Amino acid sequence: MSTTLPYAYKGRNAAGKVVKGRLQAASENAAMVRLRAMGLSPISLAEANGGSGLNREIEIPGFTKRVGLKDLAVMSRQMATMTSAGLSLLRTLNILAEQTENKQLARVLSAIRNDVETGVSLSDSMGKHDTVFPPIMINLVRAGETGGFLENSLTGLADNFEKELKLRDTVKSALAYPVIVLIMAVFAVIGMLIFIVPVFEKMFEGLGGELPLPTRMLVVLSQIMVWLAPLLIVLGIAFAFWWGRNKHTERVRSVVDPIKLKLPVFGVLAKKLAIARFSRNFSTMIGAGVPILQSIGIVGETSGNWVVETALHKVQESVRQGRSIAGPLAMEPVFPPMVVQMIAVGEDAGALEQMLAKVADFYDQEVQATTEQLTALIEPLMIAFIGVVIGGMIVALYLPMFSIFEYVK
């Protein structure tokens, strides 16, 4: 990636208004060219030092906002709209770099714009930032550039990201309530064990006699929790750090992803999510003209599940040898018979893209219905579970009260 420098500029637009701002460019001449491409008549241009004192933007390592799916969906839609409106690619990238709210994405777009200015293709420049842009995005843009239908590729990409985002939001909103309730219940139980049970324990010491078994168990658990709670917090933080670093490695995914699919209730949801993502991405890739072998490899990487990815590697080998897609899929339990049959019909009729799109729409609806059923099932179970745990603790604390007169005698 070419080295760029920050420049502070002042220019006059077509309406005669003076505009100030900052931009990244490889040289002062390149900055002047960019100003004119923005429709500004330069008044002054000077190299900026990145700000100082209170004007300097502070970024803490590890806390910089990452580029998420929503950022990419908005960027793709805006890029498709501006391209269809006849704006040049350079002008489009310049506007996106200045208007995007995500600072990391803005920096990446500025670097891409500088690359495109020097003659690098958009897809090749995006390929340098593969930690920001997923493989499906890079390859769809490359297909659009090669075939001369970049606008259609960007539109398909935006539709794909927006549907994926809607699907994620549906699942997150359905699971948010039970997760929050469970966390609150855990903190309530730990708080009772650390702060409330010891008060009752001191009160029971002066009564004499033997405490009921549930009460004794609660007292022992309270004594253990004093040192166990800090240990659990430390272990939790260490695990979160380790998980963030290793969750995408094949060694971890090969163990965790099969377990996800076997979980009661949640396994069905994870399976439907993976199939919906696979079908939608595959349909989008084929519709954009990406070669089928390359498409299968990419949708495997973007499926989000190691089991599906492994199955698609077998499909890729089958297609490479001139055989069908549906054949090896039928041998994989993760793909329901309906999906295999739809793909087989699509292959025979030459309408694979349309069939995959129908499969994706069907499983989008299935995911939504499953999450609604899951929410309706989990809420009463969570309330019952919390009632039993908290109520059981309260009963255990008050059991000695029922025989308090015997202790006094």
Short mmCIF file of C-alpha atoms in Angstrom, two decimals:
data_model
loop_
_atom_site.label_atom_id
_atom_site.label_comp_id
_atom_site.label_asym_id
_atom_site.label_seq_id
_atom_site.Cartn_x
_atom_site.Cartn_y
_atom_site.Cartn_z
CA MET A 1 0.00 0.00 0.00
CA SER A 2 1.40 3.40 -1.00
CA THR A 3 2.39 5.82 1.74
CA THR A 4 0.01 8.76 2.17
CA LEU A 5 0.22 12.01 4.09
CA PRO A 6 -2.52 14.10 5.70
CA TYR A 7 -3.19 17.52 4.13
CA ALA A 8 -5.33 20.36 5.43
CA TYR A 9 -7.05 22.26 2.62
CA LYS A 10 -9.22 25.30 2.01
CA GLY A 11 -11.12 25.56 -1.26
CA ARG A 12 -14.09 27.22 -2.93
CA ASN A 13 -16.94 25.08 -4.28
CA ALA A 14 -19.17 25.73 -7.31
CA ALA A 15 -21.52 27.87 -5.21
CA GLY A 16 -18.63 30.12 -4.13
CA LYS A 17 -18.64 28.88 -0.54
CA VAL A 18 -15.30 28.35 1.19
CA VAL A 19 -14.85 24.75 2.36
CA LYS A 20 -12.22 23.51 4.81
CA GLY A 21 -11.19 19.96 5.50
CA ARG A 22 -8.51 17.27 5.54
CA LEU A 23 -7.59 14.55 3.09
CA GLN A 24 -4.98 11.84 2.55
CA ALA A 25 -2.78 11.89 -0.54
CA ALA A 26 0.56 10.52 -1.72
CA SER A 27 1.89 14.00 -2.58
CA GLU A 28 0.86 17.64 -2.77
CA ASN A 29 0.16 17.32 -6.49
CA ALA A 30 -2.04 14.31 -5.87
CA ALA A 31 -3.89 16.29 -3.19
CA MET A 32 -4.48 19.15 -5.70
CA VAL A 33 -5.84 16.66 -8.23
CA ARG A 34 -8.20 15.24 -5.64
CA LEU A 35 -9.44 18.69 -4.65
CA ARG A 36 -10.32 19.44 -8.26
CA ALA A 37 -12.01 16.04 -8.57
CA MET A 38 -14.12 17.05 -5.56
CA GLY A 39 -15.24 20.14 -7.45
CA LEU A 40 -13.20 22.59 -5.35
CA SER A 41 -10.96 25.44 -6.46
CA PRO A 42 -7.93 25.25 -4.11
CA ILE A 43 -7.20 28.32 -1.99
CA SER A 44 -4.59 26.82 0.32
CA LEU A 45 -3.07 23.40 0.89
CA ALA A 46 -0.59 22.40 3.58
CA GLU A 47 0.65 19.18 5.08
CA ALA A 48 -1.07 18.51 8.41
CA ASN A 49 0.63 17.02 11.45
CA GLY A 50 -2.33 14.86 12.51
CA GLY A 51 -3.45 17.31 15.20
CA SER A 52 -1.99 18.18 18.55
CA GLY A 53 -3.10 18.65 22.11
CA LEU A 54 -6.89 18.56 22.47
CA ASN A 55 -7.34 18.47 18.70
CA ARG A 56 -5.56 15.14 18.32
CA GLU A 57 -7.84 12.15 17.89
CA ILE A 58 -7.07 9.65 20.64
CA GLU A 59 -7.26 5.95 19.83
CA ILE A 60 -6.66 3.30 22.47
CA PRO A 61 -5.26 0.04 21.05
CA GLY A 62 -7.85 -2.73 21.23
CA PHE A 63 -10.74 -0.30 21.68
CA THR A 64 -10.96 1.03 18.13
CA LYS A 65 -14.38 0.36 16.62
CA ARG A 66 -14.15 -2.54 14.19
CA VAL A 67 -15.74 -2.54 10.75
CA GLY A 68 -18.97 -4.50 11.18
CA LEU A 69 -21.50 -5.98 8.80
CA LYS A 70 -23.73 -2.91 9.16
CA ASP A 71 -20.86 -0.62 8.05
CA LEU A 72 -20.24 -2.81 5.00
CA ALA A 73 -23.96 -2.97 4.14
CA VAL A 74 -24.31 0.82 4.27
CA MET A 75 -21.09 1.31 2.28
CA SER A 76 -22.18 -1.18 -0.43
CA ARG A 77 -25.61 0.42 -0.79
CA GLN A 78 -24.20 3.96 -1.00
CA MET A 79 -21.51 2.85 -3.44
CA ALA A 80 -24.09 1.14 -5.67
CA THR A 81 -26.35 4.21 -5.59
CA MET A 82 -23.56 6.66 -6.47
CA THR A 83 -22.19 4.41 -9.20
CA SER A 84 -25.64 4.06 -10.79
CA ALA A 85 -26.03 7.86 -10.61
CA GLY A 86 -22.98 8.21 -12.88
CA LEU A 87 -20.39 9.36 -10.34
CA SER A 88 -16.83 8.32 -11.09
CA LEU A 89 -15.27 5.64 -8.91
CA LEU A 90 -12.73 8.11 -7.49
CA ARG A 91 -15.45 10.62 -6.60
CA THR A 92 -17.53 7.84 -5.03
CA LEU A 93 -14.63 6.59 -2.89
CA ASN A 94 -13.79 10.13 -1.85
CA ILE A 95 -17.35 10.83 -0.68
CA LEU A 96 -17.55 7.52 1.17
CA ALA A 97 -14.19 8.11 2.89
CA GLU A 98 -15.35 11.50 4.15
CA GLN A 99 -18.89 10.55 5.16
CA THR A 100 -18.51 7.15 6.83
CA GLU A 101 -18.78 7.26 10.62
CA ASN A 102 -16.43 4.34 11.21
CA LYS A 103 -12.89 5.76 11.45
CA GLN A 104 -11.17 2.52 10.52
CA LEU A 105 -13.33 2.09 7.40
CA ALA A 106 -12.70 5.72 6.48
CA ARG A 107 -8.93 5.15 6.61
CA VAL A 108 -9.21 2.00 4.51
CA LEU A 109 -11.38 3.76 1.91
CA SER A 110 -8.85 6.61 1.73
CA ALA A 111 -6.08 4.08 1.07
CA ILE A 112 -8.19 2.36 -1.61
CA ARG A 113 -8.93 5.69 -3.28
CA ASN A 114 -5.20 6.45 -3.41
CA ASP A 115 -4.53 3.02 -4.94
CA VAL A 116 -7.26 3.52 -7.56
CA GLU A 117 -5.75 6.91 -8.41
CA THR A 118 -2.47 5.18 -9.26
CA GLY A 119 -4.20 2.64 -11.55
CA VAL A 120 -4.83 -0.27 -9.15
CA SER A 121 -8.19 -1.99 -9.63
CA LEU A 122 -10.83 -1.64 -6.91
CA SER A 123 -10.92 -5.37 -6.16
CA ASP A 124 -7.12 -5.68 -5.96
CA SER A 125 -6.96 -2.75 -3.57
CA MET A 126 -9.76 -4.20 -1.43
CA GLY A 127 -7.86 -7.50 -1.41
CA LYS A 128 -5.04 -5.76 0.49
CA HIS A 129 -7.53 -5.20 3.34
CA ASP A 130 -8.94 -8.73 3.65
CA THR A 131 -9.36 -8.30 7.41
CA VAL A 132 -11.95 -5.58 6.68
CA PHE A 133 -13.62 -6.87 3.52
CA PRO A 134 -14.88 -10.49 3.46
CA PRO A 135 -13.94 -12.77 0.52
CA ILE A 136 -17.45 -12.61 -0.95
CA MET A 137 -17.22 -8.83 -1.25
CA ILE A 138 -13.79 -8.82 -2.90
CA ASN A 139 -14.76 -11.51 -5.41
CA LEU A 140 -18.12 -9.97 -6.31
CA VAL A 141 -16.43 -6.62 -6.96
CA ARG A 142 -13.79 -8.37 -9.07
CA ALA A 143 -16.50 -10.14 -11.08
CA GLY A 144 -18.34 -6.85 -11.60
CA GLU A 145 -15.17 -5.09 -12.76
CA THR A 146 -14.26 -7.92 -15.15
CA GLY A 147 -17.77 -8.25 -16.63
CA GLY A 148 -18.53 -4.53 -16.73
CA PHE A 149 -21.47 -4.72 -14.32
CA LEU A 150 -19.95 -3.33 -11.13
CA GLU A 151 -23.17 -1.50 -10.29
CA ASN A 152 -25.18 -4.76 -10.34
CA SER A 153 -22.54 -6.55 -8.26
CA LEU A 154 -22.61 -3.80 -5.64
CA THR A 155 -26.42 -3.84 -5.57
CA GLY A 156 -26.45 -7.62 -5.10
CA LEU A 157 -23.80 -7.31 -2.41
CA ALA A 158 -25.82 -4.64 -0.57
CA ASP A 159 -28.97 -6.80 -0.73
CA ASN A 160 -26.99 -9.77 0.57
CA PHE A 161 -25.49 -7.85 3.51
CA GLU A 162 -28.82 -6.26 4.43
CA LYS A 163 -30.59 -9.65 4.55
CA GLU A 164 -27.74 -11.13 6.59
CA LEU A 165 -27.91 -8.16 8.97
CA LYS A 166 -31.68 -8.54 9.34
CA LEU A 167 -31.23 -12.23 10.11
CA ARG A 168 -28.59 -11.51 12.77
CA ASP A 169 -30.71 -8.79 14.36
CA THR A 170 -33.68 -11.18 14.53
CA VAL A 171 -31.64 -13.77 16.44
CA LYS A 172 -29.96 -11.20 18.70
CA SER A 173 -33.26 -9.54 19.65
CA ALA A 174 -34.80 -12.93 20.43
CA LEU A 175 -31.92 -14.02 22.67
CA ALA A 176 -31.21 -10.65 24.33
CA TYR A 177 -33.95 -10.92 26.97
CA PRO A 178 -33.15 -14.43 28.29
CA VAL A 179 -29.41 -13.69 28.32
CA ILE A 180 -29.88 -10.46 30.30
CA VAL A 181 -32.25 -12.17 32.74
CA LEU A 182 -29.80 -15.06 33.24
CA ILE A 183 -26.89 -12.68 33.92
CA MET A 184 -28.97 -10.71 36.43
CA ALA A 185 -30.00 -13.95 38.15
CA VAL A 186 -26.39 -15.12 38.44
CA PHE A 187 -25.33 -11.79 39.98
CA ALA A 188 -28.32 -11.90 42.35
CA VAL A 189 -27.40 -15.39 43.56
CA ILE A 190 -23.72 -14.47 44.02
CA GLY A 191 -24.74 -11.29 45.88
CA MET A 192 -27.00 -13.22 48.23
CA LEU A 193 -24.30 -15.81 48.93
CA ILE A 194 -21.61 -13.20 49.67
CA PHE A 195 -23.59 -10.52 51.54
CA ILE A 196 -26.88 -11.89 52.86
CA VAL A 197 -26.17 -15.49 53.87
CA PRO A 198 -23.28 -14.52 56.24
CA VAL A 199 -25.70 -12.22 58.14
CA PHE A 200 -28.09 -15.12 58.71
CA GLU A 201 -25.16 -17.40 59.58
CA LYS A 202 -24.09 -15.13 62.45
CA MET A 203 -27.67 -14.98 63.67
CA PHE A 204 -27.97 -18.78 63.62
CA GLU A 205 -24.71 -19.28 65.60
CA GLY A 206 -26.29 -17.98 68.79
CA LEU A 207 -29.30 -20.28 68.55
CA GLY A 208 -27.49 -23.56 69.18
CA GLY A 209 -28.58 -26.86 67.77
CA GLU A 210 -27.99 -28.26 64.33
CA LEU A 211 -29.06 -26.34 61.22
CA PRO A 212 -31.19 -28.06 58.56
CA LEU A 213 -29.23 -29.65 55.68
CA PRO A 214 -30.32 -27.07 53.01
CA THR A 215 -29.22 -24.23 55.29
CA ARG A 216 -25.85 -25.89 56.02
CA MET A 217 -25.28 -26.38 52.29
CA LEU A 218 -26.06 -22.73 51.66
CA VAL A 219 -23.65 -21.61 54.40
CA VAL A 220 -20.84 -23.76 53.00
CA LEU A 221 -21.49 -22.42 49.50
CA SER A 222 -21.41 -18.88 50.88
CA GLN A 223 -18.01 -19.47 52.50
CA ILE A 224 -16.65 -20.92 49.26
CA MET A 225 -18.09 -18.10 47.12
CA VAL A 226 -15.99 -15.47 48.95
CA TRP A 227 -12.85 -16.70 47.16
CA LEU A 228 -14.56 -18.50 44.25
CA ALA A 229 -16.25 -15.36 42.85
CA PRO A 230 -12.97 -13.41 42.25
CA LEU A 231 -11.43 -16.57 40.77
CA LEU A 232 -14.36 -17.00 38.39
CA ILE A 233 -14.09 -13.36 37.31
CA VAL A 234 -10.37 -13.73 36.54
CA LEU A 235 -10.96 -17.00 34.69
CA GLY A 236 -13.84 -15.43 32.77
CA ILE A 237 -11.70 -12.51 31.62
CA ALA A 238 -8.85 -14.86 30.65
CA PHE A 239 -11.24 -17.10 28.71
CA ALA A 240 -12.80 -14.11 26.91
CA PHE A 241 -9.33 -12.95 25.85
CA TRP A 242 -8.35 -16.45 24.71
CA TRP A 243 -11.65 -16.94 22.87
CA GLY A 244 -11.26 -13.64 21.01
CA ARG A 245 -7.82 -14.72 19.80
CA ASN A 246 -8.64 -18.34 18.92
CA LYS A 247 -12.34 -18.65 18.05
CA HIS A 248 -11.66 -18.45 14.31
CA THR A 249 -8.86 -21.04 14.28
CA GLU A 250 -9.65 -24.38 12.66
CA ARG A 251 -8.55 -26.27 15.78
CA VAL A 252 -11.26 -24.55 17.87
CA ARG A 253 -13.95 -24.44 15.18
CA SER A 254 -13.60 -28.16 14.43
CA VAL A 255 -14.57 -28.87 18.05
CA VAL A 256 -17.07 -26.08 18.82
CA ASP A 257 -19.11 -25.92 15.58
CA PRO A 258 -20.22 -29.60 15.58
CA ILE A 259 -21.29 -29.16 19.22
CA LYS A 260 -23.34 -26.09 18.27
CA LEU A 261 -25.35 -28.14 15.77
CA LYS A 262 -26.06 -30.86 18.38
CA LEU A 263 -27.36 -28.55 21.10
CA PRO A 264 -31.04 -29.02 21.98
CA VAL A 265 -33.23 -26.31 20.41
CA PHE A 266 -30.29 -23.97 19.72
CA GLY A 267 -28.67 -26.53 17.40
CA VAL A 268 -31.65 -26.38 15.05
CA LEU A 269 -31.38 -22.60 14.94
CA ALA A 270 -27.62 -22.71 14.25
CA LYS A 271 -28.19 -25.21 11.42
CA LYS A 272 -30.89 -23.08 9.79
CA LEU A 273 -28.72 -19.98 10.06
CA ALA A 274 -25.78 -21.72 8.36
CA ILE A 275 -27.95 -23.04 5.51
CA ALA A 276 -29.61 -19.66 4.97
CA ARG A 277 -26.21 -17.95 4.82
CA PHE A 278 -24.79 -20.62 2.48
CA SER A 279 -27.77 -20.47 0.07
CA ARG A 280 -27.89 -16.68 -0.07
CA ASN A 281 -24.16 -16.24 -0.60
CA PHE A 282 -24.02 -19.00 -3.23
CA SER A 283 -26.96 -17.50 -5.13
CA THR A 284 -25.38 -14.04 -5.06
CA MET A 285 -22.01 -15.33 -6.26
CA ILE A 286 -23.50 -17.30 -9.17
CA GLY A 287 -25.71 -14.35 -10.15
CA ALA A 288 -22.65 -12.09 -10.27
CA GLY A 289 -20.86 -14.42 -12.66
CA VAL A 290 -18.21 -15.73 -10.28
CA PRO A 291 -16.92 -19.17 -11.46
CA ILE A 292 -18.75 -21.96 -9.64
CA LEU A 293 -15.61 -23.64 -8.25
CA GLN A 294 -14.45 -20.35 -6.79
CA SER A 295 -17.96 -19.61 -5.50
CA ILE A 296 -18.16 -22.91 -3.59
CA GLY A 297 -14.84 -22.23 -1.84
CA ILE A 298 -15.90 -18.70 -0.87
CA VAL A 299 -19.37 -19.64 0.43
CA GLY A 300 -17.72 -22.35 2.50
CA GLU A 301 -15.50 -19.77 4.19
CA THR A 302 -18.42 -17.38 4.78
CA SER A 303 -20.94 -20.02 5.97
CA GLY A 304 -19.90 -19.44 9.59
CA ASN A 305 -19.82 -23.14 10.47
CA TRP A 306 -16.92 -25.58 10.17
CA VAL A 307 -19.23 -28.53 9.40
CA VAL A 308 -20.76 -26.74 6.40
CA GLU A 309 -17.34 -25.54 5.25
CA THR A 310 -15.93 -29.09 5.36
CA ALA A 311 -18.91 -30.43 3.42
CA LEU A 312 -18.44 -27.78 0.74
CA HIS A 313 -14.78 -28.74 0.34
CA LYS A 314 -16.05 -32.20 -0.72
CA VAL A 315 -18.53 -30.55 -3.09
CA GLN A 316 -15.72 -28.50 -4.59
CA GLU A 317 -13.71 -31.65 -5.30
CA SER A 318 -16.78 -33.26 -6.88
CA VAL A 319 -17.37 -30.30 -9.20
CA ARG A 320 -13.66 -30.15 -10.07
CA GLN A 321 -13.93 -33.74 -11.29
CA GLY A 322 -16.96 -32.92 -13.42
CA ARG A 323 -19.64 -34.30 -11.12
CA SER A 324 -22.70 -32.61 -9.63
CA ILE A 325 -23.13 -30.39 -6.57
CA ALA A 326 -26.13 -32.23 -5.14
CA GLY A 327 -24.42 -35.66 -5.02
CA PRO A 328 -21.89 -35.03 -2.23
CA LEU A 329 -24.34 -32.71 -0.42
CA ALA A 330 -26.77 -35.64 -0.06
CA MET A 331 -24.08 -37.49 1.91
CA GLU A 332 -23.79 -34.71 4.51
CA PRO A 333 -26.34 -34.81 7.40
CA VAL A 334 -26.13 -31.04 7.89
CA PHE A 335 -27.99 -30.44 4.61
CA PRO A 336 -31.70 -31.42 4.76
CA PRO A 337 -33.12 -33.48 1.85
CA MET A 338 -35.25 -30.54 0.70
CA VAL A 339 -32.15 -28.37 0.17
CA VAL A 340 -30.36 -31.15 -1.75
CA GLN A 341 -33.43 -31.75 -3.95
CA MET A 342 -33.84 -28.04 -4.72
CA ILE A 343 -30.18 -27.79 -5.72
CA ALA A 344 -30.45 -30.94 -7.86
CA VAL A 345 -33.50 -29.52 -9.67
CA GLY A 346 -31.69 -26.20 -10.13
CA GLU A 347 -28.70 -27.96 -11.66
CA ASP A 348 -30.86 -30.00 -14.05
CA ALA A 349 -32.99 -27.01 -15.10
CA GLY A 350 -30.11 -24.53 -15.35
CA ALA A 351 -31.73 -22.36 -12.68
CA LEU A 352 -29.40 -22.93 -9.74
CA GLU A 353 -29.27 -19.25 -8.80
CA GLN A 354 -33.07 -18.99 -8.54
CA MET A 355 -33.38 -22.24 -6.59
CA LEU A 356 -30.73 -21.17 -4.10
CA ALA A 357 -32.48 -17.82 -3.66
CA LYS A 358 -35.73 -19.65 -2.87
CA VAL A 359 -33.93 -21.88 -0.35
CA ALA A 360 -32.41 -18.79 1.30
CA ASP A 361 -35.81 -17.06 1.53
CA PHE A 362 -37.38 -20.23 2.99
CA TYR A 363 -34.72 -20.58 5.68
CA ASP A 364 -34.83 -16.86 6.48
CA GLN A 365 -38.49 -17.38 7.36
CA GLU A 366 -37.63 -20.58 9.24
CA VAL A 367 -35.04 -18.75 11.34
CA GLN A 368 -37.54 -16.03 12.19
CA ALA A 369 -40.21 -18.58 13.15
CA THR A 370 -37.71 -20.61 15.22
CA THR A 371 -36.50 -17.55 17.13
CA GLU A 372 -40.08 -16.56 17.94
CA GLN A 373 -40.82 -20.07 19.21
CA LEU A 374 -37.56 -20.06 21.14
CA THR A 375 -38.42 -16.77 22.81
CA ALA A 376 -41.90 -18.03 23.74
CA LEU A 377 -40.34 -21.19 25.22
CA ILE A 378 -37.37 -19.65 27.03
CA GLU A 379 -39.16 -16.81 28.84
CA PRO A 380 -41.41 -18.99 31.09
CA LEU A 381 -38.57 -21.48 31.63
CA MET A 382 -36.24 -18.67 32.72
CA ILE A 383 -38.85 -17.26 35.11
CA ALA A 384 -39.45 -20.72 36.59
CA PHE A 385 -35.71 -21.41 36.92
CA ILE A 386 -35.02 -18.09 38.67
CA GLY A 387 -38.03 -18.60 40.93
CA VAL A 388 -36.80 -22.03 41.97
CA VAL A 389 -33.21 -20.89 42.62
CA ILE A 390 -33.98 -17.63 44.47
CA GLY A 391 -37.01 -19.13 46.22
CA GLY A 392 -35.01 -22.18 47.28
CA MET A 393 -32.31 -19.98 48.80
CA ILE A 394 -34.88 -17.95 50.73
CA VAL A 395 -36.59 -21.10 52.04
CA ALA A 396 -33.20 -22.54 53.09
CA LEU A 397 -32.44 -19.33 55.00
CA TYR A 398 -35.76 -19.34 56.84
CA LEU A 399 -35.93 -23.07 57.68
CA PRO A 400 -34.14 -22.57 61.04
CA MET A 401 -36.78 -19.98 61.96
CA PHE A 402 -39.43 -22.68 62.03
CA SER A 403 -37.61 -24.43 64.89
CA ILE A 404 -36.25 -21.30 66.60
CA PHE A 405 -38.30 -21.90 69.76
CA GLU A 406 -36.76 -25.33 70.18
CA TYR A 407 -33.27 -23.77 69.96
CA VAL A 408 -34.21 -21.15 72.56
CA LYS A 409 -35.46 -23.87 74.99
#
